[in-house]
Short mmCIF file of C-alpha atoms in Angstrom, two decimals:
data_model
loop_
_atom_site.label_atom_id
_atom_site.label_comp_id
_atom_site.label_asym_id
_atom_site.label_seq_id
_atom_site.Cartn_x
_atom_site.Cartn_y
_atom_site.Cartn_z
CA GLY A 1 -127.80 -10.97 95.67
CA PHE A 2 -127.44 -13.63 93.01
CA TYR A 3 -124.73 -16.31 93.06
CA LYS A 4 -123.61 -18.98 90.63
CA SER A 5 -123.51 -21.69 93.28
CA LEU A 6 -124.37 -22.31 96.92
CA ALA A 7 -120.66 -22.35 97.68
CA ASP A 8 -120.53 -18.65 96.76
CA VAL A 9 -123.29 -17.65 99.20
CA PRO A 10 -121.87 -15.67 102.17
CA PRO A 11 -122.05 -17.16 105.68
CA VAL A 12 -125.28 -16.64 107.63
CA ALA A 13 -125.18 -13.49 109.75
CA ASP A 14 -125.80 -13.78 113.49
CA GLY A 15 -129.50 -13.89 114.31
CA VAL A 16 -130.52 -14.58 110.70
CA LYS A 17 -132.43 -17.70 109.67
CA ARG A 18 -131.85 -19.07 106.18
CA LEU A 19 -134.26 -21.18 104.13
CA ALA A 20 -133.42 -22.99 100.89
CA LEU A 21 -135.96 -23.81 98.18
CA ILE A 22 -134.67 -26.68 96.05
CA SER A 23 -136.52 -27.03 92.76
CA GLY A 24 -134.01 -28.44 90.30
CA ARG A 25 -133.58 -31.71 88.46
CA THR A 26 -134.49 -34.61 90.73
CA MET A 27 -131.06 -36.21 90.25
CA ASP A 28 -129.35 -33.04 91.54
CA ASN A 29 -131.40 -32.76 94.74
CA PRO A 30 -129.19 -34.88 97.05
CA ARG A 31 -126.17 -32.72 96.21
CA LEU A 32 -128.13 -29.48 96.49
CA LEU A 33 -129.49 -30.47 99.88
CA GLY A 34 -126.01 -31.12 101.21
CA GLU A 35 -124.79 -27.80 99.85
CA SER A 36 -127.79 -26.00 101.40
CA ILE A 37 -126.99 -27.46 104.80
CA ALA A 38 -123.37 -26.40 104.40
CA ALA A 39 -124.61 -22.90 103.50
CA GLY A 40 -126.28 -22.57 106.90
CA CYS A 41 -129.91 -23.26 106.01
CA THR A 42 -132.04 -24.48 108.92
CA VAL A 43 -135.15 -25.25 106.86
CA ILE A 44 -135.23 -26.74 103.38
CA TYR A 45 -138.24 -26.68 101.05
CA LEU A 46 -137.65 -29.66 98.76
CA GLU A 47 -139.69 -30.16 95.62
CA LYS A 48 -141.16 -33.55 94.83
CA PRO A 49 -140.21 -36.34 94.62
CA GLY A 50 -137.08 -35.18 96.47
CA ALA A 51 -134.63 -37.71 95.02
CA PRO A 52 -134.57 -40.40 92.33
CA THR A 53 -134.68 -43.27 94.83
CA VAL A 54 -135.88 -44.10 98.33
CA LYS A 55 -132.32 -44.94 99.39
CA GLU A 56 -131.15 -41.43 98.47
CA LEU A 57 -134.07 -39.85 100.34
CA GLU A 58 -133.20 -41.85 103.44
CA VAL A 59 -129.58 -40.65 103.27
CA MET A 60 -130.83 -37.06 102.86
CA LYS A 61 -133.13 -37.46 105.86
CA LYS A 62 -130.21 -38.58 108.05
CA GLU A 63 -127.94 -35.82 106.74
CA ALA A 64 -130.54 -33.18 107.63
CA ALA A 65 -131.34 -34.71 111.02
CA ASP A 66 -127.66 -34.84 111.95
CA ALA A 67 -127.43 -31.11 111.20
CA ASN A 68 -130.74 -30.34 112.99
CA VAL A 69 -132.22 -29.13 109.68
CA LYS A 70 -135.96 -29.47 108.92
CA ILE A 71 -137.12 -30.64 105.49
CA CYS A 72 -140.57 -29.74 104.13
CA MET A 73 -141.79 -31.21 100.86
CA GLY A 74 -143.46 -29.23 98.10
CA TYR A 75 -146.49 -31.49 97.84
CA ASN A 76 -149.00 -28.72 97.16
CA LYS A 77 -152.00 -31.02 96.85
CA ASN A 78 -151.78 -31.72 100.59
CA VAL A 79 -153.25 -28.23 101.10
CA CYS A 80 -155.59 -28.08 98.07
CA LYS A 81 -159.19 -27.24 98.87
CA TYR A 82 -160.52 -29.88 96.47
CA VAL A 83 -158.63 -32.53 98.44
CA ARG A 84 -159.75 -31.14 101.78
CA ASN A 85 -163.40 -30.84 100.72
CA ALA A 86 -163.53 -34.37 99.33
CA ARG A 87 -161.93 -35.84 102.45
CA GLU A 88 -164.36 -33.95 104.70
CA PHE A 89 -167.37 -35.06 102.65
CA ALA A 90 -166.23 -38.69 102.69
CA ALA A 91 -165.62 -38.58 106.45
CA ALA A 92 -169.15 -37.31 107.02
CA ASN A 93 -170.81 -39.98 104.86
CA LYS A 94 -170.25 -43.58 105.92
CA GLY A 95 -169.25 -46.03 103.19
CA SER A 96 -167.74 -43.33 100.96
CA HIS A 97 -164.81 -44.01 98.64
CA VAL A 98 -162.45 -41.29 97.38
CA THR A 99 -160.77 -41.18 93.97
CA PHE A 100 -158.06 -38.60 93.30
CA VAL A 101 -157.82 -37.67 89.62
CA SER A 102 -154.76 -35.90 88.24
CA ASN A 103 -154.62 -34.62 84.65
CA ASN A 104 -151.98 -32.94 82.52
CA THR A 105 -152.12 -31.29 79.12
CA TYR A 106 -149.55 -33.11 77.00
CA GLU A 107 -150.61 -33.82 73.43
CA ASN A 108 -151.61 -37.42 72.85
CA ASN A 109 -148.90 -38.22 70.32
CA ALA A 110 -145.48 -39.88 70.29
CA GLY A 111 -143.55 -36.61 70.03
CA SER A 112 -145.16 -34.90 73.03
CA LEU A 113 -145.27 -38.00 75.23
CA GLY A 114 -141.76 -39.09 74.22
CA GLU A 115 -140.38 -35.72 75.33
CA CYS A 116 -142.32 -36.05 78.59
CA PHE A 117 -141.07 -39.59 79.21
CA GLU A 118 -137.44 -38.56 78.71
CA ARG A 119 -137.62 -35.35 80.77
CA ASN A 120 -139.39 -37.21 83.59
CA ALA A 121 -137.35 -40.40 83.28
CA GLU A 122 -138.09 -41.51 86.84
CA GLY A 123 -141.56 -42.42 85.56
CA MET A 124 -145.15 -41.29 86.10
CA LEU A 125 -145.60 -42.93 89.50
CA LYS A 126 -142.45 -41.25 90.81
CA ASN A 127 -143.21 -37.90 89.19
CA MET A 128 -146.67 -36.76 88.05
CA ALA A 129 -148.67 -39.15 90.26
CA ILE A 130 -146.30 -38.84 93.22
CA HIS A 131 -148.54 -36.02 94.49
CA GLU A 132 -151.41 -38.49 94.80
CA LEU A 133 -149.18 -41.10 96.45
CA ALA A 134 -148.19 -38.44 99.00
CA LEU A 135 -151.90 -37.86 99.70
CA LEU A 136 -152.32 -41.59 100.24
CA ALA A 137 -149.34 -41.68 102.61
CA SER A 138 -150.48 -38.53 104.45
CA PHE A 139 -154.17 -39.27 104.92
CA TYR A 140 -154.86 -42.97 104.19
CA ASP A 141 -151.98 -44.77 105.97
CA VAL A 142 -150.69 -46.12 102.66
CA THR A 143 -147.21 -47.57 102.97
CA VAL A 144 -145.67 -50.55 101.19
CA ASP A 145 -145.93 -52.63 104.37
CA ASN A 146 -149.60 -51.69 104.86
CA ILE A 147 -150.82 -52.47 101.33
CA GLU A 148 -153.17 -55.44 101.28
CA SER A 149 -154.05 -55.32 97.58
CA VAL A 150 -153.70 -53.24 94.42
CA ILE A 151 -156.44 -53.44 91.80
CA VAL A 152 -155.32 -52.06 88.43
CA ASP A 153 -157.94 -50.76 86.02
CA LYS A 154 -156.51 -52.34 82.87
CA ASP A 155 -159.21 -50.85 80.63
CA PHE A 156 -158.15 -47.30 81.54
CA SER A 157 -154.42 -47.69 82.14
CA SER A 158 -151.90 -47.50 79.31
CA MET A 159 -148.14 -48.02 78.98
CA GLN A 160 -146.01 -47.07 75.96
CA THR A 161 -142.39 -47.29 74.81
CA LEU A 162 -141.48 -44.10 72.92
CA PRO A 163 -138.31 -42.36 71.72
CA GLY A 164 -137.42 -39.12 73.47
CA PRO A 165 -135.71 -36.13 71.81
CA SER A 166 -132.32 -37.85 72.29
CA GLY A 167 -133.49 -40.85 70.28
CA LYS A 168 -133.31 -43.14 73.29
CA GLU A 169 -136.46 -45.12 74.05
CA PHE A 170 -138.34 -44.78 77.34
CA THR A 171 -141.15 -46.96 78.70
CA ASP A 172 -143.70 -45.28 80.92
CA PHE A 173 -147.40 -44.95 81.63
CA ASP A 174 -149.36 -42.28 79.81
CA LYS A 175 -152.34 -42.98 82.07
CA VAL A 176 -153.04 -45.14 85.11
CA LYS A 177 -155.92 -45.99 87.40
CA PHE A 178 -155.75 -48.21 90.46
CA THR A 179 -157.31 -48.85 93.87
CA ILE A 180 -155.27 -49.59 96.98
CA LYS A 181 -156.71 -51.41 99.97
CA THR A 182 -154.76 -51.33 103.22
CA LYS A 183 -154.36 -53.90 105.95
CA THR A 184 -155.88 -51.37 108.34
CA GLY A 185 -159.17 -51.32 106.42
CA LYS A 186 -158.87 -48.22 104.24
CA ALA A 187 -159.39 -48.01 100.47
CA VAL A 188 -158.64 -45.21 98.03
CA SER A 189 -158.26 -44.83 94.27
CA VAL A 190 -155.94 -42.83 92.02
CA GLN A 191 -156.34 -41.92 88.37
CA ALA A 192 -153.67 -40.01 86.42
CA ASP A 193 -153.65 -39.08 82.73
CA ARG A 194 -150.85 -37.11 81.08
CA CYS A 195 -153.23 -36.11 78.27
CA GLY A 196 -156.40 -35.73 80.34
CA GLY A 197 -156.69 -31.92 80.26
CA ASP A 198 -156.09 -29.10 82.70
CA THR A 199 -158.65 -30.02 85.38
CA SER A 200 -157.82 -32.29 88.30
CA PHE A 201 -160.42 -33.32 90.87
CA ALA A 202 -161.37 -35.50 93.80
CA MET A 203 -164.50 -37.62 93.53
CA VAL A 204 -166.45 -39.36 96.25
CA SER A 205 -168.69 -42.35 95.55
CA ASP A 206 -171.05 -44.32 97.76
CA ALA A 207 -170.93 -48.03 98.57
CA ASP A 208 -172.73 -48.80 95.29
CA GLY A 209 -170.20 -46.84 93.21
CA ASN A 210 -172.47 -43.87 92.54
CA GLU A 211 -170.76 -40.46 92.51
CA THR A 212 -171.96 -38.34 95.42
CA PHE A 213 -169.46 -35.46 95.43
CA ARG A 214 -166.85 -33.84 93.20
CA HIS A 215 -164.61 -30.80 93.61
CA SER A 216 -162.33 -29.73 90.79
CA MET A 217 -159.12 -27.71 90.52
CA PRO A 218 -159.41 -25.07 89.21
CA ASP A 219 -162.94 -24.31 90.41
CA ASP A 220 -164.95 -21.20 89.54
CA GLU A 221 -163.13 -19.17 92.19
CA ASP A 222 -159.73 -20.20 90.81
CA GLU A 223 -160.57 -19.48 87.17
CA ALA A 224 -160.37 -15.70 87.63
CA ASN A 225 -156.82 -16.04 88.96
CA VAL A 226 -155.92 -18.44 86.12
CA SER A 227 -156.96 -15.84 83.53
CA VAL A 228 -154.76 -13.20 85.16
CA LEU A 229 -151.74 -15.51 85.28
CA GLU A 230 -152.23 -16.71 81.68
CA ALA A 231 -152.00 -13.12 80.49
CA LYS A 232 -148.96 -12.43 82.69
CA TYR A 233 -147.03 -15.61 81.80
CA PRO A 234 -148.01 -16.65 78.25
CA GLY A 235 -146.79 -20.06 77.14
CA ALA A 236 -146.42 -21.64 80.59
CA MET A 237 -147.98 -25.05 81.23
CA PRO A 238 -151.64 -24.53 82.25
CA TYR A 239 -151.33 -26.54 85.46
CA PHE A 240 -148.93 -23.94 86.86
CA PHE A 241 -151.76 -21.41 86.91
CA SER A 242 -154.37 -23.59 88.61
CA GLN A 243 -151.91 -24.69 91.31
CA ASP A 244 -150.55 -21.21 92.03
CA PRO A 245 -152.65 -20.46 95.17
CA ASP A 246 -151.73 -23.80 96.74
CA TYR A 247 -148.01 -23.34 96.14
CA ILE A 248 -148.27 -19.92 97.78
CA THR A 249 -149.89 -21.58 100.80
CA VAL A 250 -147.16 -24.22 101.03
CA LYS A 251 -144.37 -21.66 100.74
CA GLU A 252 -145.92 -19.32 103.29
CA ARG A 253 -146.35 -22.12 105.84
CA VAL A 254 -142.78 -23.34 105.35
CA ALA A 255 -141.40 -19.79 105.57
CA ASN A 256 -143.40 -19.20 108.75
CA MET A 257 -141.97 -22.37 110.25
CA CYS A 258 -138.46 -21.15 109.49
CA VAL A 259 -139.12 -17.81 111.21
CA THR A 260 -141.22 -18.92 114.19
CA GLY A 261 -140.48 -22.62 114.62
CA GLU A 262 -144.21 -23.41 114.48
CA GLU A 263 -145.30 -26.63 112.78
CA ALA A 264 -146.18 -26.24 109.09
CA LYS A 265 -149.77 -27.55 109.07
CA ASP A 266 -150.52 -30.32 106.52
CA ILE A 267 -147.12 -29.85 104.83
CA ALA A 268 -145.59 -33.19 103.88
CA THR A 269 -142.46 -34.23 105.73
CA ILE A 270 -139.54 -36.18 104.29
CA ASP A 271 -141.04 -39.27 105.97
CA ILE A 272 -144.13 -38.80 103.79
CA ALA A 273 -141.85 -38.34 100.77
CA ILE A 274 -140.07 -41.61 101.58
CA ALA A 275 -143.39 -43.43 102.00
CA ALA A 276 -144.78 -42.01 98.74
CA LEU A 277 -141.66 -42.81 96.72
CA SER A 278 -141.52 -46.29 98.26
CA VAL A 279 -145.08 -46.90 97.09
CA GLY A 280 -144.17 -45.54 93.63
CA GLU A 281 -141.22 -47.92 93.42
CA TYR A 282 -143.46 -50.78 94.57
CA LEU A 283 -146.30 -50.02 92.16
CA THR A 284 -144.25 -49.39 89.00
CA PRO A 285 -143.09 -52.98 88.28
CA LEU A 286 -146.39 -54.38 89.54
CA MET A 287 -148.38 -52.26 87.09
CA GLN A 288 -145.88 -52.80 84.27
CA LYS A 289 -146.37 -56.56 84.69
CA GLU A 290 -150.16 -56.23 84.80
CA LEU A 291 -150.28 -54.12 81.64
CA SER A 292 -147.66 -56.21 79.81
CA ASN A 293 -149.82 -59.28 80.45
CA THR A 294 -152.83 -57.42 79.06
CA VAL A 295 -150.94 -56.50 75.85
CA ALA A 296 -149.59 -60.04 75.48
CA SER A 297 -153.06 -61.55 75.75
CA GLN A 298 -154.60 -59.29 73.10
#
């Protein structure tokens, strides 16, 4: 059945396992998680970034742990084949460097970006690019404490202050590119562009910077599915279509964990979410300062 609130959902019947999928406004997630636990859910699928701040995520983690409730994060790129293939290629070729590239299809004008900035007020590094930060936390040991250096590509990166639909101004990045080196000897790059198109990819380069491998999303296999979904859901953002198979994989693995108790392979935990959001909170002022200095010197 359908209910207006979690408080209206009937108690869980004996022998039944209940899973909640939380995909609302980021600011509402802490409340919704608490209500889901109270409604008898034993597994919670929480969409990124999970909460507006690291502090709130940490409180949510404790609340779930105290109730013996598992939280799985909806970081679909953790299971994407383009990520897996790039990681495997890099692992097999010594000296390789991986760059994760995320693109979206907003129009490159003040109206489109201003609406985006307001709707995603937590900022690019805590919203659009949080998927890539989760990859870095999951597979490259990137945490705030383990970051040795951050190299910002100032020629590519861009920050703007634009009015949203409400008239209030918001400052955010419309595109970023940076390389993180860790204290444990790993290095990885991220590039994100709100107006870069509907293809995201992972690229591998050799020690001299020459590209040696690239796998894109969607690839040729995915395009057939994209065409079907475009016809079925006209007007939806294009990236929904290309990511559809991966979200199915994430949801199936989380649902299976709820039913069987088996580990959800490669699915990000709330610890990964905390690490990713921590890195986003660390990088945002650092990159704002770097880019502000670039503007001031021009």
